[in-house]
Every structure is written in C-alpha cells, then in structure tokens.
PDB file of C-alpha atoms in Angstrom:
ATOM      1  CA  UNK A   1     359.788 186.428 141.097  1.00 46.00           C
ATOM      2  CA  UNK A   2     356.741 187.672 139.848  1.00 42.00           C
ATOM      3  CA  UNK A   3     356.130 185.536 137.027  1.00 49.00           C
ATOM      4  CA  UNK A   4     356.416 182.714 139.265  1.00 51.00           C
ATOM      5  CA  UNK A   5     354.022 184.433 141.951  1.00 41.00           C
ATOM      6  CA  UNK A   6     351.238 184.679 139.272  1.00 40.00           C
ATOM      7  CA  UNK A   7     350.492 181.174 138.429  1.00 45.00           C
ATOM      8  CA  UNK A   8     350.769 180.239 142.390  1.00 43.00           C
ATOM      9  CA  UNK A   9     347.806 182.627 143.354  1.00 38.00           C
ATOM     10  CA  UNK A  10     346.109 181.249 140.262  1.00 42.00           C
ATOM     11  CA  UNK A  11     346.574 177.428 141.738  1.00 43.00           C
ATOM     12  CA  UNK A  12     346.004 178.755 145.000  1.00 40.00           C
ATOM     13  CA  UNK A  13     342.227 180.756 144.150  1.00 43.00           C
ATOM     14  CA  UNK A  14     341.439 177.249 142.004  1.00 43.00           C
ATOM     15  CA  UNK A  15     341.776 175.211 145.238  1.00 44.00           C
ATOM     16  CA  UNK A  16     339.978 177.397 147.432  1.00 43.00           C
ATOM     17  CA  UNK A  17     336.998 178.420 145.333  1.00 42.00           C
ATOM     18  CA  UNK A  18     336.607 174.806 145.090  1.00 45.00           C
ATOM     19  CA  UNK A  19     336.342 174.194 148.595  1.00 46.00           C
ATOM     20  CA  UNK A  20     333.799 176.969 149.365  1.00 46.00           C
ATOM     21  CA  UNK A  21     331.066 175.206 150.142  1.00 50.00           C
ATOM     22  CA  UNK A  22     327.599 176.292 149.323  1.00 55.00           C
ATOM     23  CA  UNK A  23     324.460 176.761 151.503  1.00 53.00           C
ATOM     24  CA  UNK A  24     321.097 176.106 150.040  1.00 60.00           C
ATOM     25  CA  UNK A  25     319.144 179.478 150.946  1.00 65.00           C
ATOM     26  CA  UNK A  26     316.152 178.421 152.872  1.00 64.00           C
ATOM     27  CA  UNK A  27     313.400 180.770 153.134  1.00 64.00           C
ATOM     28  CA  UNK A  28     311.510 178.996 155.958  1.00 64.00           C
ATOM     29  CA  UNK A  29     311.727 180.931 159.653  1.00 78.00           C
ATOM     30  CA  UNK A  30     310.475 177.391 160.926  1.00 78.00           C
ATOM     31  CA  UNK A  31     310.732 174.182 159.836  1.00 84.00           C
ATOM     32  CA  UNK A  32     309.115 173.596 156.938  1.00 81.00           C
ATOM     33  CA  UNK A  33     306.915 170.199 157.761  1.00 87.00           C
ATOM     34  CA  UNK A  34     305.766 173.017 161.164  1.00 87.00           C
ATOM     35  CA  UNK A  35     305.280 175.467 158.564  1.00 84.00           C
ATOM     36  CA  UNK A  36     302.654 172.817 156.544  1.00 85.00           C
ATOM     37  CA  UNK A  37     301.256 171.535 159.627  1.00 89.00           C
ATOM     38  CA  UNK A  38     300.394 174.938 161.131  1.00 90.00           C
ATOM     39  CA  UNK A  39     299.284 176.586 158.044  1.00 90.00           C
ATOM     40  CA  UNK A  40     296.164 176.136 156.043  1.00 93.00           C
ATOM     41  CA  UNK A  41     294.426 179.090 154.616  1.00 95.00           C
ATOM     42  CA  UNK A  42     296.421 182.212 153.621  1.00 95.00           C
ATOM     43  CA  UNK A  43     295.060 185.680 153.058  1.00 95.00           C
ATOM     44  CA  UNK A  44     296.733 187.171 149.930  1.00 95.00           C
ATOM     45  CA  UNK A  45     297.088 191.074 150.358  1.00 93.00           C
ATOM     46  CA  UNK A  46     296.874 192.691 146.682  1.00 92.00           C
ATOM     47  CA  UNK A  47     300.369 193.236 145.095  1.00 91.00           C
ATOM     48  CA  UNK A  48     302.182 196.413 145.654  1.00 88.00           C
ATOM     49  CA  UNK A  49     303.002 198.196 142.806  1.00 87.00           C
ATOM     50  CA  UNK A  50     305.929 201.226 142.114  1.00 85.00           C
ATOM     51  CA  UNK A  51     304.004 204.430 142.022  1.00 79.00           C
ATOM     52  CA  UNK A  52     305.877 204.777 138.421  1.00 80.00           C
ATOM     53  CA  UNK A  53     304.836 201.856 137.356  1.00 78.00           C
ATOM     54  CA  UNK A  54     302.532 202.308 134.259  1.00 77.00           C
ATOM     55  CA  UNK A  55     299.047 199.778 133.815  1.00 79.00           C
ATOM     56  CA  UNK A  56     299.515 198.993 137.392  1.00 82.00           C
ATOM     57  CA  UNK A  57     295.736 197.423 137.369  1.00 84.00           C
ATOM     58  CA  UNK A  58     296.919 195.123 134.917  1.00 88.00           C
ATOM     59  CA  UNK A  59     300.277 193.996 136.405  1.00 88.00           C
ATOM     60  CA  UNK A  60     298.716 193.889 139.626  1.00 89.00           C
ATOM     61  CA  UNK A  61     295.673 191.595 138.530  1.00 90.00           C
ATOM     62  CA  UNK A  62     298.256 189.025 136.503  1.00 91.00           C
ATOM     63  CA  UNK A  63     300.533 188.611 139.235  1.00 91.00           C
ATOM     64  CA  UNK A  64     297.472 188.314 141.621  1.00 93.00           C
ATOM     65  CA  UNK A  65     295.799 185.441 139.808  1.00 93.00           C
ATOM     66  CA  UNK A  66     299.859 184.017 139.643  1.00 93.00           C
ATOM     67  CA  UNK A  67     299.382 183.999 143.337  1.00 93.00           C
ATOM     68  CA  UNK A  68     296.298 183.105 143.729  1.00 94.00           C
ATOM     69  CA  UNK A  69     296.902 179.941 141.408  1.00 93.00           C
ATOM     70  CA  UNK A  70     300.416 179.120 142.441  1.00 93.00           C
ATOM     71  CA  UNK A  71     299.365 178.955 146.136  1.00 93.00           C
ATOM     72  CA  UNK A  72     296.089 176.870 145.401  1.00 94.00           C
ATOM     73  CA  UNK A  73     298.210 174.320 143.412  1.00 94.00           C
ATOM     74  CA  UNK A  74     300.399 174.109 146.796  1.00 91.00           C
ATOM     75  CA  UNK A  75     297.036 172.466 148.734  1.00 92.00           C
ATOM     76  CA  UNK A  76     296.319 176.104 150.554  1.00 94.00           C
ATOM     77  CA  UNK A  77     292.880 177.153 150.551  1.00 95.00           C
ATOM     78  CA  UNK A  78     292.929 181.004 149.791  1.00 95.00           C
ATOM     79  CA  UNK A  79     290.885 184.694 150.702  1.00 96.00           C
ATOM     80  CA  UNK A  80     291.298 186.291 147.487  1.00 95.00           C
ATOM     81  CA  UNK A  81     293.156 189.597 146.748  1.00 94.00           C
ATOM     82  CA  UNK A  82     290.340 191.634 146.130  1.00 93.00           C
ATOM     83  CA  UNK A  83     287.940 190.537 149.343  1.00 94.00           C
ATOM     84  CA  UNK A  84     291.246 190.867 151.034  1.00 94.00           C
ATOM     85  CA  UNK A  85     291.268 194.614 149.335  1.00 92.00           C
ATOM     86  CA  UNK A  86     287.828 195.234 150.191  1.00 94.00           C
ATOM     87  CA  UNK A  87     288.076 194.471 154.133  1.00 94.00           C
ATOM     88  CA  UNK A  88     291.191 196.253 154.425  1.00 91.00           C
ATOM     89  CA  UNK A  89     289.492 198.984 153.176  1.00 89.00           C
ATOM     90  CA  UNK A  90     287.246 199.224 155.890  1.00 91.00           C
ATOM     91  CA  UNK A  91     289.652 198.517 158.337  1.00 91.00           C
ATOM     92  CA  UNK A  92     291.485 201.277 157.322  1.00 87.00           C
ATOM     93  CA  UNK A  93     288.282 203.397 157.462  1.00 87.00           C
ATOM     94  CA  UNK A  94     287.896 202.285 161.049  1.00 87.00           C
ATOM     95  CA  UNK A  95     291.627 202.995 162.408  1.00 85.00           C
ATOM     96  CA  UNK A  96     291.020 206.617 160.624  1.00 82.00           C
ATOM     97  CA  UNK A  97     294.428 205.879 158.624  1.00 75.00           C
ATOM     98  CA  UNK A  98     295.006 208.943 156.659  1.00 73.00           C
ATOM     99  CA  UNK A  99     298.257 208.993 154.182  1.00 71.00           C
ATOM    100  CA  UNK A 100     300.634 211.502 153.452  1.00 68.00           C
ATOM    101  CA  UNK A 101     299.926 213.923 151.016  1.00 66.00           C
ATOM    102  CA  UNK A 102     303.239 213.808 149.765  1.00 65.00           C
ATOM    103  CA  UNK A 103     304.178 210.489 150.083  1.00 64.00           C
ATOM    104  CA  UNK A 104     300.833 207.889 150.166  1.00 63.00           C
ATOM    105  CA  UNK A 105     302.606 206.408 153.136  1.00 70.00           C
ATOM    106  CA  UNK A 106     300.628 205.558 156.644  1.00 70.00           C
ATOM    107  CA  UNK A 107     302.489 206.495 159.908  1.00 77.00           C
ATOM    108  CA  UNK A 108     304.192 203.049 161.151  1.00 80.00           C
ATOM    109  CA  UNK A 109     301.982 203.205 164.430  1.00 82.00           C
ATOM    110  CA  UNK A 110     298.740 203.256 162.582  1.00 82.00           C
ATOM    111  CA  UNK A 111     300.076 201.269 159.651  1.00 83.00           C
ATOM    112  CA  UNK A 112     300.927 198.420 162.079  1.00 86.00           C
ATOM    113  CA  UNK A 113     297.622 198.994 163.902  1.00 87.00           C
ATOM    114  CA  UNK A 114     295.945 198.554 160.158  1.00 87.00           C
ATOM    115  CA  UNK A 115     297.981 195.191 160.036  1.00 89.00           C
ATOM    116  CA  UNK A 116     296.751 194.005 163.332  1.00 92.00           C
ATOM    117  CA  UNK A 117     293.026 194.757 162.492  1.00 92.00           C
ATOM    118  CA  UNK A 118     293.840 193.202 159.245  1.00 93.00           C
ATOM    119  CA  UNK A 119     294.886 189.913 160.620  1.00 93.00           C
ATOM    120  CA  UNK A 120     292.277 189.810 163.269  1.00 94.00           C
ATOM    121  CA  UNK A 121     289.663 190.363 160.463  1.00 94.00           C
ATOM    122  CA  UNK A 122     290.597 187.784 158.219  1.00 96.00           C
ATOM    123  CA  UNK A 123     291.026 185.202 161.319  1.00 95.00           C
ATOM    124  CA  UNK A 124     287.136 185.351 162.671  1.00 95.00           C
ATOM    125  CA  UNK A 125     285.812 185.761 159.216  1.00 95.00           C
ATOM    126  CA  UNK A 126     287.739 183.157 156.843  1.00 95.00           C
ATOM    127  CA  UNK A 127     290.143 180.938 159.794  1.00 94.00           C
ATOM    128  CA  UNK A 128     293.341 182.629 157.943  1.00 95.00           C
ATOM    129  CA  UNK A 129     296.406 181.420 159.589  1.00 93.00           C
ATOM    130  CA  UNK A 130     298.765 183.673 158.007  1.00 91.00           C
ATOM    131  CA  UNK A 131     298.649 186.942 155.371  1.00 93.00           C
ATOM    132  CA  UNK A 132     301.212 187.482 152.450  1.00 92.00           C
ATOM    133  CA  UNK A 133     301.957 190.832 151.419  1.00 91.00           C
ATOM    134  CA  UNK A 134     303.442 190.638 148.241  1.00 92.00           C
ATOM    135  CA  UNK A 135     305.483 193.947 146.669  1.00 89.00           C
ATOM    136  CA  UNK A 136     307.242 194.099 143.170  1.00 88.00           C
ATOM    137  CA  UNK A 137     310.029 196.201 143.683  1.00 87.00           C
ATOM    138  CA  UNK A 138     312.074 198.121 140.700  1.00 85.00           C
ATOM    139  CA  UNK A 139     315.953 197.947 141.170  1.00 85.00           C
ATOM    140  CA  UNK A 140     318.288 198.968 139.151  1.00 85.00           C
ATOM    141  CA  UNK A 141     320.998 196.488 137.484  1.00 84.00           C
ATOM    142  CA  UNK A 142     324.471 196.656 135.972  1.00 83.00           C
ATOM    143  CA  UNK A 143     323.775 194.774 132.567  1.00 81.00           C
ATOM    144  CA  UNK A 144     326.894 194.216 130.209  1.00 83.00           C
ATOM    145  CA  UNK A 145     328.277 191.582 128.036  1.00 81.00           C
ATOM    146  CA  UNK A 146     324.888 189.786 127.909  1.00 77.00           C
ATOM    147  CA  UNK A 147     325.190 189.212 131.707  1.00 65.00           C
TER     148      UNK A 147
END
C-alpha cells in the first residue's frame, strides 16, 4: 500500500502547487495613479542605522544620496536628508524630547508629537506632501547550500 501511496501524494502536491496562484505584492495603500496625483514633493528623513552598525556616517550618507537620487529620477521634487536632519533637530528641541539613557528611544507620546511637528514643519516651509522614514534593519538568516 505504501509504495503505491507515495507516488499519489507526489502527483497530487504537482497538481496543486501548480494551481496556487500567485499575487503580485503591491505596496501601494491607495491606488497608485491617486498616489502620483496627490504626491509631489517628499521629505526624506535620514536613514536609520543599527546602533552596532560600524561607519554608520558612511552607510547612512550612501544610502541617502541612493534615495535622494532614486526618488528624483521618479519626477519627485525632494527636501534633502540633512535639512530634513537639521529641522527635526529643532523640533525636537522645541517638544523637549529627551531619550532614554539606556535605550536612545523617545517615549511614543512625544515621539509621535516630534512626527507631527515634523510634518507640519516641512508642509509650510517646502509644500511636502508626504515624509519617508527609511530604517536598515539587521536580521538574521538561515544560509546553507548556497541558498
């Protein structure tokens, strides 16, 4: 019996992993042609870095100017990272944000009232209609067999 099962399930897994069918992963909230309508400029918030991350100045400022250039060849007009740096600076001086010791970390109530300021900022002063925060995260991966 088992002999026979085996090549059954086989036949069986075939079929069905053929018919799975496959959705395109969309990374749009709204349509995409609202998306382009509504959004013009874009406020790029400096990458954040892992703490353990060695030469984070100069991993930061390379994937900064990939931003900076990959967005501009898209038709958006820009506030760089580092005047975006420099007024969330003072924002942050203004909401009296003070991080954790142990941490670095904000308080989510201020942090989000940072964020708000943030966004207001950047609207009077440049017309930004949106703000990407971009993060490089380190994960860790099960490599084997050159996979």
């Amino acid at each position: 019996m088992l002999p026979r099962l085996v090549p059954a399930l086989l036949a069986l897994s075939l079929v069905t992993s053929g018919c799975a069918a496959r959705v395109p992963r969309d990374p749009f909230v709204v349509p995409r042609e609202e998306f382009y309508r509504r959004i013009h400029t874009i406020a790029v918030v400096p990458v954040s870095l892992p703490r353990s991350l060695g030469n984070a100045d100069g991993i930061r400022a390379r994937f900064d100017a990939l931003i900076e250039s990959s967005l501009r060849e898209a038709g958006f007009s820009i506030v760089p990272p580092r005047e975006v740096a420099r007024i969330r600076s003072r924002v942050i001086d203004e909401v009296g944000a003070v991080p954790d010791p142990e941490t670095g970390d904000v308080d989510r109530p201020t942090s989000d009232a940072v964020a708000q300021r943030l966004r207001l900022q950047l609207r009077r002063r440049f017309s930004a209609d949106g703000v990407l925060y971009p993060s490089i995260r380190l994960v860790r991966a099960a490599y084997g067999g050159g996979w």
